XYZ file of C-alpha atoms in Angstrom:
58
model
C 0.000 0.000 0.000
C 2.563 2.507 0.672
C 4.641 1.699 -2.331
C 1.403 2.299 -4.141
C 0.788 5.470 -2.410
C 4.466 7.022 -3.007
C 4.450 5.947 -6.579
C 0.708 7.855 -7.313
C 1.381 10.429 -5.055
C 4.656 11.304 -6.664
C 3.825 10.903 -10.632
C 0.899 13.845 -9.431
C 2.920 15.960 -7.667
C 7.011 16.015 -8.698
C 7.206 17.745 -11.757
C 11.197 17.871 -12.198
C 12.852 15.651 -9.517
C 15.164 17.083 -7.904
C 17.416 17.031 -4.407
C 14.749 18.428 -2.573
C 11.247 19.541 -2.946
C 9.893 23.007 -3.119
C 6.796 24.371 -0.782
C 3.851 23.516 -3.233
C 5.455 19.953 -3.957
C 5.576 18.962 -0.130
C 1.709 20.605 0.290
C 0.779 18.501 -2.716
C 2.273 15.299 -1.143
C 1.301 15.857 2.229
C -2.422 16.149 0.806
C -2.170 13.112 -1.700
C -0.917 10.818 0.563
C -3.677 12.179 3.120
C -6.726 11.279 0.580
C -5.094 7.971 -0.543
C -5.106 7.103 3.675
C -8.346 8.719 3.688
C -9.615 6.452 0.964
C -7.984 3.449 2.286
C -9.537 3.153 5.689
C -13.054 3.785 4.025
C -12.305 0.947 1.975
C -10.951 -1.011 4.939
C -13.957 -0.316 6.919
C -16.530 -1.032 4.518
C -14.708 -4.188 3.588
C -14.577 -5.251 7.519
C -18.112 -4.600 7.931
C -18.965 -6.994 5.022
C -16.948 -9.829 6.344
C -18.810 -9.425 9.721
C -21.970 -9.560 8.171
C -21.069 -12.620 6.009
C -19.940 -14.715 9.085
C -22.907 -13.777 10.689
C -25.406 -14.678 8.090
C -23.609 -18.479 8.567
């Protein structure tokens, strides 16, 4: 997941790699990688919920 996350997060927001990143890159990071764990545990969640309400059904 966090491979995932760096890769996506960094093809959006690094224009010209560099040794270091400028102020808009990090806010741009720092906000990707915040939705994409934002979006994960939604999906985790949900996903959770289902399973419990499979086993119960049996």
């Amino acid at each position: 997941v966090f491979q995932r996350m760096t890769d996506k997060c960094f093809r959006k927001c690094i224009g010209k790699p560099g040794s270091s990143l400028d102020n808009s890159e990090q806010k741009c990071v720092a906000m990707c990688m915040d939705r994409y764990m934002d979006a994960w545990n939604i999906v985790s969640k949900t996903y959770n919920s289902r399973l419990q309400r499979e086993r119960a059904r049996m």
